[in-house]
Coordinates of C-alpha atoms and ligand atoms in Angstrom, one line a residue:
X1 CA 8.4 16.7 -3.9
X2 CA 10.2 14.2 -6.1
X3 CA 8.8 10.3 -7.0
X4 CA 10.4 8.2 -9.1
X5 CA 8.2 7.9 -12.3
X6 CA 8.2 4.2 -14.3
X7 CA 7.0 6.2 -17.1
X8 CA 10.9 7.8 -17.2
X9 CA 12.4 5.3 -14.6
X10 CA 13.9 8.3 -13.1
X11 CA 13.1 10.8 -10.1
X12 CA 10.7 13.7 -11.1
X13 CA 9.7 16.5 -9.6
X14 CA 5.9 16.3 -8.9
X15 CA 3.7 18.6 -10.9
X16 CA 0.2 17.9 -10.6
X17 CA -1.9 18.7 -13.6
X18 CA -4.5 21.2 -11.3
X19 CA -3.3 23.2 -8.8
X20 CA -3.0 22.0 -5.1
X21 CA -5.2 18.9 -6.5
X22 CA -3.9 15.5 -7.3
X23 CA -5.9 12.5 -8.8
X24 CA -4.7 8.9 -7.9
X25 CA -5.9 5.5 -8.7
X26 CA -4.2 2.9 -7.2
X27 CA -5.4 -0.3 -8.3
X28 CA -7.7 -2.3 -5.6
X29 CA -8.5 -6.0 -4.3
X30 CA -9.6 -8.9 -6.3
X31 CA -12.2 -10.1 -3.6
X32 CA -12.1 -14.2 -3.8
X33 CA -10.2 -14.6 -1.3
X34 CA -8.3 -12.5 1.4
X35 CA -5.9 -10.0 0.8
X36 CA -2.2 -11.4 2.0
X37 CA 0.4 -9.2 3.5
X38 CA 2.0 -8.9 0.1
X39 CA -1.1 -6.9 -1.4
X40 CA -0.5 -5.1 1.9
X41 CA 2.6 -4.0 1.8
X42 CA 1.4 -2.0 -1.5
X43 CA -1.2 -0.8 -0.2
X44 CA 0.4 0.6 2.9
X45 CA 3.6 2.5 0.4
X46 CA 0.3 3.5 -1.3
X47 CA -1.3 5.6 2.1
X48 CA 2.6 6.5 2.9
X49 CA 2.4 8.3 -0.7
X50 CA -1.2 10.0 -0.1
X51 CA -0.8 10.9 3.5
X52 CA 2.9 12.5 2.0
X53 CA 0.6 14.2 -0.8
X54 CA -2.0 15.0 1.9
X55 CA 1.1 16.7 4.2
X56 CA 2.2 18.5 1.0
X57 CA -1.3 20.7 0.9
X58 CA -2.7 18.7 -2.3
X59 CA -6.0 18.3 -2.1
X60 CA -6.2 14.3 -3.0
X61 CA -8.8 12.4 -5.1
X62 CA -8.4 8.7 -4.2
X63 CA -10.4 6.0 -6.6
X64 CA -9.6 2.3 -5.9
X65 CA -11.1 -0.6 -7.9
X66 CA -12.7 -3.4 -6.4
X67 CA -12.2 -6.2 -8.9
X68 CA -15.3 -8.3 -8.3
X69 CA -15.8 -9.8 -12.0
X70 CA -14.2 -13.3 -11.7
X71 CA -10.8 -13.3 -13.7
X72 CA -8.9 -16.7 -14.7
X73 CA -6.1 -17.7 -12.5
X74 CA -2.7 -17.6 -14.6
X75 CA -2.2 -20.2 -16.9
X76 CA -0.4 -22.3 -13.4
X77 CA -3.8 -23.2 -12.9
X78 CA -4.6 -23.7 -16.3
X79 CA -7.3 -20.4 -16.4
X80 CA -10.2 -21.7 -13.7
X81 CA -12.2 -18.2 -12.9
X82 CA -11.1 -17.5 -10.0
X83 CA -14.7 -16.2 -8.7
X84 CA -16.2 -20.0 -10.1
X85 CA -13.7 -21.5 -7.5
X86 CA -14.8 -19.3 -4.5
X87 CA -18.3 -20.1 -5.4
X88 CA -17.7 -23.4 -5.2
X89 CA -15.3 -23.7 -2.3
X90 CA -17.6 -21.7 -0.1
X91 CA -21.5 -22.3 -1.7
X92 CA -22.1 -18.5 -1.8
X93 CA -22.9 -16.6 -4.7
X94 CA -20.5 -14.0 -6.5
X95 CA -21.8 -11.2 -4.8
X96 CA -21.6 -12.7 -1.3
X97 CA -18.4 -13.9 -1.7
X98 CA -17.3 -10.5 -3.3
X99 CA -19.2 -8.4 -0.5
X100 CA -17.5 -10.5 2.2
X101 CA -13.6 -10.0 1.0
X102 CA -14.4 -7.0 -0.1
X103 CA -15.0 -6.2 4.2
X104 CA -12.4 -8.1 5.3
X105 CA -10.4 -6.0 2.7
X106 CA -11.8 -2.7 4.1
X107 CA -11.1 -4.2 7.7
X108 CA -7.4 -5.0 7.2
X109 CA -6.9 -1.3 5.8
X110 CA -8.5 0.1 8.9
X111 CA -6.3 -2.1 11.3
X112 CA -3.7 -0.9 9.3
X113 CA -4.5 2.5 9.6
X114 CA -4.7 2.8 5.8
X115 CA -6.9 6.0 5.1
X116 CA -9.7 5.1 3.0
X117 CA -10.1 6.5 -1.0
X118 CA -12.8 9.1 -1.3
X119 CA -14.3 6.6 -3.7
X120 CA -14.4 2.9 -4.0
X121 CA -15.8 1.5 -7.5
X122 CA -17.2 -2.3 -8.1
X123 CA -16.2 -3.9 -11.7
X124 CA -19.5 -5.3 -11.5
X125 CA -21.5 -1.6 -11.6
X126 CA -19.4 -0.2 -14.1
X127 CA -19.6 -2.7 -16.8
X128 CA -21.7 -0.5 -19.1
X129 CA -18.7 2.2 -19.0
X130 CA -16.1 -0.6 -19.4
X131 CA -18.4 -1.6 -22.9
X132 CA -18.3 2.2 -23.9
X133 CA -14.5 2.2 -24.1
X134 CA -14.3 -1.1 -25.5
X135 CA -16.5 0.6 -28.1
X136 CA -14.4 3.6 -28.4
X137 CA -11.2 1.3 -29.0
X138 CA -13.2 -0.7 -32.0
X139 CA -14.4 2.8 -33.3
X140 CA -10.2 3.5 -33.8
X141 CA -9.4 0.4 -34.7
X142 CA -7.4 -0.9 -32.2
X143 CA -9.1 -4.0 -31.7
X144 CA -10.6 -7.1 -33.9
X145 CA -13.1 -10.2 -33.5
X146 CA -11.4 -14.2 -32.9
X147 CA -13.1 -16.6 -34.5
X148 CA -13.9 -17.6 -31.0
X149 CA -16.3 -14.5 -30.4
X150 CA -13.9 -12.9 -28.3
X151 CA -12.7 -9.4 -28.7
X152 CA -9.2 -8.5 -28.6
X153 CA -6.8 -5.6 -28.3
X154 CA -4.5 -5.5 -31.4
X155 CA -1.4 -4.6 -29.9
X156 CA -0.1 -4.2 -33.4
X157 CA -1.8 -1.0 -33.6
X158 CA -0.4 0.9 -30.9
X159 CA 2.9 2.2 -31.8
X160 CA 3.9 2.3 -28.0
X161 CA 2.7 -0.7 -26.8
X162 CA 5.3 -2.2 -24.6
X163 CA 7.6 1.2 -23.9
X164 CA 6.4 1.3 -20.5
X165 CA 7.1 -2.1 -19.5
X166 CA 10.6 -1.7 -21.7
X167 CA 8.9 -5.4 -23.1
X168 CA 11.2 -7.1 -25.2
X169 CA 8.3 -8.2 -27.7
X170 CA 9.8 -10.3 -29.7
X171 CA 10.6 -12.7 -27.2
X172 CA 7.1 -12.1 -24.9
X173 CA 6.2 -15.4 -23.2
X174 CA 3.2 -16.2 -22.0
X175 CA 2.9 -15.6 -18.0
X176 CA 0.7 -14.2 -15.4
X177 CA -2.4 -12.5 -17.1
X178 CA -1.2 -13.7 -20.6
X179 CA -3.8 -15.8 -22.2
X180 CA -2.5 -18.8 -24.3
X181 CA -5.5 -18.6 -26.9
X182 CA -4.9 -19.5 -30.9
X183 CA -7.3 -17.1 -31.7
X184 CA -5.3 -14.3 -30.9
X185 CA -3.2 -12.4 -34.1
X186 CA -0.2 -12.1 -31.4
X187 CA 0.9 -13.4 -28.5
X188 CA 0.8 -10.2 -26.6
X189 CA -3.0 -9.5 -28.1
X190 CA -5.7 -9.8 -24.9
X191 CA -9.3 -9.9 -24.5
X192 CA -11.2 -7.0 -24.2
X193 CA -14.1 -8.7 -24.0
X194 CA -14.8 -12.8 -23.5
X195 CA -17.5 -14.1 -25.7
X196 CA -19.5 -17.2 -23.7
X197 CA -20.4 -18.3 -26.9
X198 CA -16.5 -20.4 -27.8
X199 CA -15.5 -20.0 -24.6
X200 CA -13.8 -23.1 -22.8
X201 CA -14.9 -21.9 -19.8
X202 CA -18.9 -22.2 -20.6
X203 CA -19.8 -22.2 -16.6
X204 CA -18.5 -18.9 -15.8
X205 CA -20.8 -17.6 -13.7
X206 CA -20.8 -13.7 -14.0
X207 CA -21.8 -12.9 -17.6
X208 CA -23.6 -9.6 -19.1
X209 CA -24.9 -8.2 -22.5
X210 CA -22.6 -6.7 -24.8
X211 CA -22.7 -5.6 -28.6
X212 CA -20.9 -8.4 -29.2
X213 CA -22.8 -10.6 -27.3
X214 CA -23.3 -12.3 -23.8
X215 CA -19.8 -12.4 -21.8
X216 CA -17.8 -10.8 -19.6
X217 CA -14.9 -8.3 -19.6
X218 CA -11.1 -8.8 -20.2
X219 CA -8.5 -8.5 -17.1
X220 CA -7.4 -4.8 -17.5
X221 CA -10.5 -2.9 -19.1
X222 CA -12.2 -2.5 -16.0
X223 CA -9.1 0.0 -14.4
X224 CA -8.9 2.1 -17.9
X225 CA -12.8 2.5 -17.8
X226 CA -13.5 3.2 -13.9
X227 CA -10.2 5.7 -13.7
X228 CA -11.8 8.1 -16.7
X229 CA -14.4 7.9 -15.4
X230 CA -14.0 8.7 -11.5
X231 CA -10.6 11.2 -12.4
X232 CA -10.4 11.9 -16.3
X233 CA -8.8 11.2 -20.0
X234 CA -5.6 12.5 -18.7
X235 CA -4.8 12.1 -14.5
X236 CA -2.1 12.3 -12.4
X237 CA -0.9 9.4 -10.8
X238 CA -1.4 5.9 -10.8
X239 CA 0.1 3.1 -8.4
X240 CA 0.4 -0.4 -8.0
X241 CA 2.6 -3.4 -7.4
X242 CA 6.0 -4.0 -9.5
X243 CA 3.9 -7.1 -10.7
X244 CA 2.0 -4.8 -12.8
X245 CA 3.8 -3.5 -14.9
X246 CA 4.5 -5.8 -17.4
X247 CA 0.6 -6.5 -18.1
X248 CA -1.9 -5.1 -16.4
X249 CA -0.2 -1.4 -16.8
X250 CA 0.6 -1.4 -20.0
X251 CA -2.6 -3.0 -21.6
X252 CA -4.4 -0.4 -19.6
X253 CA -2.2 2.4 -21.2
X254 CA -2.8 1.0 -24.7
X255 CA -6.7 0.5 -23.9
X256 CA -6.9 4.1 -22.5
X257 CA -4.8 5.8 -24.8
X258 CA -6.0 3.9 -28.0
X259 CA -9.9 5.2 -26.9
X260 CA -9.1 8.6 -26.1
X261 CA -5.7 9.7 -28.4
X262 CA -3.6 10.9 -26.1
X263 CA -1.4 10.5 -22.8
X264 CA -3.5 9.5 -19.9
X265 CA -1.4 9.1 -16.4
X266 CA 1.8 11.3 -15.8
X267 CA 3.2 9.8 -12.9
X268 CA 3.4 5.6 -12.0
X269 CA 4.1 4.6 -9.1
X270 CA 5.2 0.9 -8.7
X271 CA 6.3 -0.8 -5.2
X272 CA 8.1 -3.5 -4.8
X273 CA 7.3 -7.1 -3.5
X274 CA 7.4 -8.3 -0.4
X275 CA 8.7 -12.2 -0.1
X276 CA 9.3 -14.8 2.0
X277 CA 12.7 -17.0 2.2
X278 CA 10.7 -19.9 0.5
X279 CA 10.1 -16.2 -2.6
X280 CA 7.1 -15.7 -3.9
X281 CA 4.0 -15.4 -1.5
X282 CA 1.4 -17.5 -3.1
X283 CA -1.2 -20.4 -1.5
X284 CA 0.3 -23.2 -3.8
X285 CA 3.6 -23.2 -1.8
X286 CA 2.1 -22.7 1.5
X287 CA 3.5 -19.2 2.4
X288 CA 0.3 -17.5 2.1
X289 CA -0.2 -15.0 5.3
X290 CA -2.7 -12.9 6.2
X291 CA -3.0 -9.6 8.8
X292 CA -5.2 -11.9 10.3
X293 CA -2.9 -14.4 10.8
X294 CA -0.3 -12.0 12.5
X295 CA -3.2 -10.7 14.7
X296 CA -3.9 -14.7 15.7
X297 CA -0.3 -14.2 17.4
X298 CA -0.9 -11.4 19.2
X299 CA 1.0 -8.8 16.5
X300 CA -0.5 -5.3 16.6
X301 CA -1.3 -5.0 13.1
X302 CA 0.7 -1.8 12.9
X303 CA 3.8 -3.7 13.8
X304 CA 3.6 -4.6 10.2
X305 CA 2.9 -1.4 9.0
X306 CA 6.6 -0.2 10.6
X307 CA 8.2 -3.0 9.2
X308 CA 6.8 -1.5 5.8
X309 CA 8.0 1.6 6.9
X310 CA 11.6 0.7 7.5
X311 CA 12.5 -0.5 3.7
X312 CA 12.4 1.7 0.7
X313 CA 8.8 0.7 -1.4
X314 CA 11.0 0.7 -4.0
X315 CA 13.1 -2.2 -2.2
X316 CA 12.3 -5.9 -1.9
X317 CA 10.7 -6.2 1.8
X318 CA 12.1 -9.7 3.4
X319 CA 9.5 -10.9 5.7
X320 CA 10.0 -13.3 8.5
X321 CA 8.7 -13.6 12.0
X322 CA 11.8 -12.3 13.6
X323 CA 11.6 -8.7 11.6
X324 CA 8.4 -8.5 12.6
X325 CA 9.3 -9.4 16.2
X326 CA 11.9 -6.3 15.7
X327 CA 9.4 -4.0 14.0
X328 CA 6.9 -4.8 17.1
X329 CA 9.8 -4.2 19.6
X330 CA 10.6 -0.6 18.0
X331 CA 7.4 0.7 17.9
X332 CA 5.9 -0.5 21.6
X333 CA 9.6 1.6 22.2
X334 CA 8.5 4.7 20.5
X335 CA 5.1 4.9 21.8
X336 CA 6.8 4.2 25.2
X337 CA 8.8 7.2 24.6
X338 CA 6.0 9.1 23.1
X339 CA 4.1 8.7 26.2
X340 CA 6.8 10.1 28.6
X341 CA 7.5 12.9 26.4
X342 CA 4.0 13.7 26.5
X343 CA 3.7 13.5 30.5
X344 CA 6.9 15.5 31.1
X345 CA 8.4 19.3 30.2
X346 CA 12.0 19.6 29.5
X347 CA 14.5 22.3 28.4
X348 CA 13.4 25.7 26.9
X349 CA 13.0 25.2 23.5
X350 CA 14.7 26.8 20.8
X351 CA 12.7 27.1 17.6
X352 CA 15.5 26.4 14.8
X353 CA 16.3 23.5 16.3
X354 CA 13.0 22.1 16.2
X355 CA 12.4 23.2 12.0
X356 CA 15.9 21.5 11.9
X357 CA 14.0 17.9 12.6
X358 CA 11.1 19.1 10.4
X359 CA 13.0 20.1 7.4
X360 CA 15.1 16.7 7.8
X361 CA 12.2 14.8 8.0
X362 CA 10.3 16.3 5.1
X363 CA 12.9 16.1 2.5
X364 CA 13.0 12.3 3.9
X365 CA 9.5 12.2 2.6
X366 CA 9.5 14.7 -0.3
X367 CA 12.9 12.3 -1.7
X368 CA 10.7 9.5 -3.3
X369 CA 9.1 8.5 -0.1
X370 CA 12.6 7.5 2.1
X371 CA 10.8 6.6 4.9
X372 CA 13.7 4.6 6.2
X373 CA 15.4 7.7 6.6
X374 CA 12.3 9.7 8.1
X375 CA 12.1 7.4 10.7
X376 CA 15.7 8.0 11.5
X377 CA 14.9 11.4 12.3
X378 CA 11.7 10.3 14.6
X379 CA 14.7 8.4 16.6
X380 CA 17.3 11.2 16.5
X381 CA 14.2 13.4 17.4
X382 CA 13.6 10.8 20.4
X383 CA 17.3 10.9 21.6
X384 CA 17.8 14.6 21.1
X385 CA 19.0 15.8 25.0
X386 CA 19.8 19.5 24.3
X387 CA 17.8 22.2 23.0
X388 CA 13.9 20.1 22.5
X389 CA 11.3 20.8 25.4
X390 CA 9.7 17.2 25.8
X391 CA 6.1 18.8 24.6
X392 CA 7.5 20.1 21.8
X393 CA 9.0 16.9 21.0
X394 CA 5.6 15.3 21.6
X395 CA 3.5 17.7 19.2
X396 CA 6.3 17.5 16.1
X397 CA 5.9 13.6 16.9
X398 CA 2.7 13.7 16.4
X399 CA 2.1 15.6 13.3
X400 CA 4.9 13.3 11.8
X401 CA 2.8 10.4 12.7
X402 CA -0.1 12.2 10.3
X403 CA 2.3 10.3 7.6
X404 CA 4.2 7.7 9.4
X405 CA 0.3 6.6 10.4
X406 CA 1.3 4.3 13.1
X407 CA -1.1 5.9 15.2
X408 CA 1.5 7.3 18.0
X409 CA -0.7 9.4 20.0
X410 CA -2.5 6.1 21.2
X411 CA -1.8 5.8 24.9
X412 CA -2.0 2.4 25.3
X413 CA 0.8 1.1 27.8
X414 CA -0.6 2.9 30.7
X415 CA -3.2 -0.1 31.2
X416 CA -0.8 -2.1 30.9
X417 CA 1.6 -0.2 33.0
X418 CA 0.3 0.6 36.7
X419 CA 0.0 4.5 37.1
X420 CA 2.8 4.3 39.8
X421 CA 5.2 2.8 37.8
X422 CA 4.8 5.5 35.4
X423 CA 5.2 8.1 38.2
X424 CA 8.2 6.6 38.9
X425 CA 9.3 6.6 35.7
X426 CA 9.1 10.2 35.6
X427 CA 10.6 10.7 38.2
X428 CA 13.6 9.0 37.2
X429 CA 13.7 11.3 33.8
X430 CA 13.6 14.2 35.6
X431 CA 16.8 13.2 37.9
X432 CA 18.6 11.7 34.2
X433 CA 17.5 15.3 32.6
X434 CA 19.3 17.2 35.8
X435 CA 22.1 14.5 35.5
X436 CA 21.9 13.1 38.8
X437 CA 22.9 9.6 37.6
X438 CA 22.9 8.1 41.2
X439 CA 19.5 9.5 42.3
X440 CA 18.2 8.3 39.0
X441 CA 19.4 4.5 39.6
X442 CA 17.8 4.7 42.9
X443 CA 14.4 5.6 41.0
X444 CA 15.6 2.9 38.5
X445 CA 15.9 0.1 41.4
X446 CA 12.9 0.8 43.0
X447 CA 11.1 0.4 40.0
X448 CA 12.9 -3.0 39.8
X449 CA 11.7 -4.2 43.3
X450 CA 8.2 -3.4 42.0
X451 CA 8.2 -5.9 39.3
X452 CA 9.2 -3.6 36.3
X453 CA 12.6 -3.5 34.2
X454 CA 13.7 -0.3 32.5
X455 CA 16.1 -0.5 29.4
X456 CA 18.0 2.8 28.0
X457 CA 18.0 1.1 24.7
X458 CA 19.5 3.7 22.0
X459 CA 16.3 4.5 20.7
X460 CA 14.9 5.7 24.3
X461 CA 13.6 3.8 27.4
X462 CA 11.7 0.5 27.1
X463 CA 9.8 -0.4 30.2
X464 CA 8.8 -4.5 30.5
X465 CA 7.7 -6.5 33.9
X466 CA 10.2 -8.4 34.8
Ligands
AMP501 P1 -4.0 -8.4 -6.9 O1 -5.1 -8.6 -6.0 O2 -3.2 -9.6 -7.3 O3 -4.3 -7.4 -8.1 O4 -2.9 -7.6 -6.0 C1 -3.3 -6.4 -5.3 C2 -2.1 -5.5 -5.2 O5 -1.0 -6.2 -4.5 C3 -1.5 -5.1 -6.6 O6 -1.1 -3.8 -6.6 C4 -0.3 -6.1 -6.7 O7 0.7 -5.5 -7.5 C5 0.2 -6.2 -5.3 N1 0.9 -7.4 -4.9 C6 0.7 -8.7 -5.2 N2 1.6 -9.5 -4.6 C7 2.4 -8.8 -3.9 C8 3.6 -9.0 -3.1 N3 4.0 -10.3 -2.8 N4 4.2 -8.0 -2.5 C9 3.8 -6.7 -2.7 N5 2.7 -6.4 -3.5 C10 2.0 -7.4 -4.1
ZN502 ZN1 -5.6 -2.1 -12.3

């Protein structure tokens, strides 16, 4: 299996640290609000990974964060806590608000047919561990004490700091989880831990003890502390969004690496955005969308979840009602095609040709996750004439669907489709299968009088009322 690794920016060949086991932390939901389909996207690339992992034999450990502290907006907001704005927006405490997104998070997942991590961790319960490695950074002297109270990562220190992002340092400006704070040495310096005592931000809400007083904990530590503990000092992957990189990734490196003195993740895995013609997908300029918002107009979530499928993670994803509208159309074809396959026989089938479609779609997978080009085997697969028996067809399907995860064994046109338009349609295969063309357009007609339309598009037969 090869991924391409930020850590090299090249494609590796995956070598898990243990045996037929792989650890992975991807990192999770900050829970003041809804997850949009941007967060989405990564985290569907993210289940395409695992379920390809999964396929591969490796036994997976999946940890996800669920970032429930309250962190400051970016400085476009000029730093409100973001958790101090839900509370006040919506008159619940931090905990209710957290619980809340944190189900509607765990509710879009499942509609998205996202598997779930084997364990999901709270910032909030693990702030004693994320004080321990704070204290394990001090002990090597990686960090130092503002005047303000607050304590801070001294970037200075750590030889590395800014290889993985390839940061120009020198010319580092402030931006998105870069705090503009005078009482930093450097620029690049962040908080490890925020004082309340010297903070501008005196009504933060969520606060706790510390050694160095009452405050709360810096943007990154909470990932560095929760992934030792759930998967190790050293793991093997780690994934995110491209956004990442830059900060969040790399102050975690230096906080984990500076507490424990050696390499902690071998393999990072970033995907790419998705954006909208107006770019970035953010609330200020009004292109914020939710799943729940594409299930208001009628979009089966995991119409989305093909149209993630169909461009490289690695790849900007373009999103606009009219992909989606393509993405929907392609995969009510497949599971159209799917279901015929599964009601009817076919041709004796001969074995090779069948490991042919497997093998083509595995190195698909196993090559950095193509699944663009995977799915152009499930199409190939769907158009094959010669040599596949329908069943056959139906079972490798379905086993490629334990990755693709589009859920293709669900039957659901035959509600919608009366049972003897489906007989029909059978029929009809059977006469195409034998070739008799004329007898089949007789089938084809019939089914016309009876309300129903059937199109040989090139990816297989689509069946509509008229
Ligand atoms: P956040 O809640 O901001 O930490 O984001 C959750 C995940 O979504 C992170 O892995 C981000 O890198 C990722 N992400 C944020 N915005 C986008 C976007 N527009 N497209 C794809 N991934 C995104
Ligand atoms: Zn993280």
């Amino acid at each position: 299996m090869k991924i391409y690794n930020t850590l090299s920016r090249k494609k590796e060949t995956f070598k898990p640290i243990e045996k037929d086991f792989v650890s992975l932390y991807t990192c999770g939901p900050t829970v003041y609000n809804y997850a949009h389909i941007g967060n989405l996207r990564t985290y569907v690339f993210e289940d395409i990974f695992k379920r390809t992992l999964l396929s591969n034999g490796y036994k997976v450990k999946h940890v996800m964060n669920i970032t429930d502290v309250g962190h400051l907006t970016s400085d476009e907001d000029e730093g409100e806590d973001k958790m101090d704005v839900a509370v006040a927006r919506e008159k619940k405490t931090p905990e209710e608000i957290a619980d809340f997104y944190a189900d509607a998070f765990k509710e879009d997942i499942s509609k998205l047919n996202i598997l779930q991590p084997d364990i999901w961790c709270k910032a909030t319960e693990h702030i004693a561990d994320m004080i321990k490695l704070v204290e394990r950074i001090e002990k090597n002297g990686y960090s130092y004490v503002g005047k303000n109270g607050n304590v801070y990562f001294d970037t200075s220190k750590f030889a590395n700091y800014g290889n993985f992002a390839k940061l120009d340092l020198d010319n580092l400006q402030s931006g998105a989880r870069i705090e503009i704070d005078e009482d930093k040495k450097h620029p690049r310096d962040f908080v490890l831990w925020f004082l309340t005592k010297g903070s501008k931000f005196k009504g933060h809400i969520l606060k706790w003890n510390s050694p160095w007083g009452e405050g709360w904990p810096g943007w990154h530590i909470e990932c560095s502390a929760m992934s030792i503990k759930y998967l190790g000092e050293n793991f093997d992957i780690h994934c995110g969004g491209v956004d990442h990189i830059s900060i969040h990734h790399t102050n975690e490196i230096a906080q984990a690496e500076a507490a424990t003195g050696k390499k902690w993740v071998n393999y990072w895995l970033h995907g790419e955005f998705l954006i909208m013609k107006q770019g970035k997908m953010a609330k200020s300029v009004g292109n914020f969308v939710t799943l729940k918002s594409l299930t208001d107009k009628n979009y089966d979530p995991l119409a989305f979840r093909y149209m993630c499928l169909n461009t490289h993670y690695r790849k900007k994803l373009n999103f606009d009602w009219e992909g989606l509208d393509s993405a929907r159309n392609a995969l009510s074809t497949l599971r159209e095609n799917i279901r015929i396959l599964k009601e009817t026989d076919g041709l004796k089938t001969a074995q090779e040709k069948i490991e042919d479609y497997r093998s083509k779609f595995l190195d698909a997978i196993n090559d950095d996750l193509n699944m663009p080009r995977a799915l152009e085997v499930v199409w190939k697969l769907i158009r094959e004439e010669e040599h596949i028996n329908n069943q056959k067809k139906y079972e490798i399907l379905l086993e490629f669907d334990k990755i693709l995860g589009l859920d293709l064994g669900r039957i659901e046109t035959s509600s919608k489709i009366p049972k003897e338009i489906d007989a029909l349609i059978k029929k009809r295969e059977e006469y195409r299968k034998k070739k008799d063309w004329e007898k089949a357009d007789e089938v084809r007609e019939e089914i016309r009088k009876k309300g129903y339309i059937i199109e040989d598009a090139p990816e297989g037969i689509r069946v509509k009322p008229i």
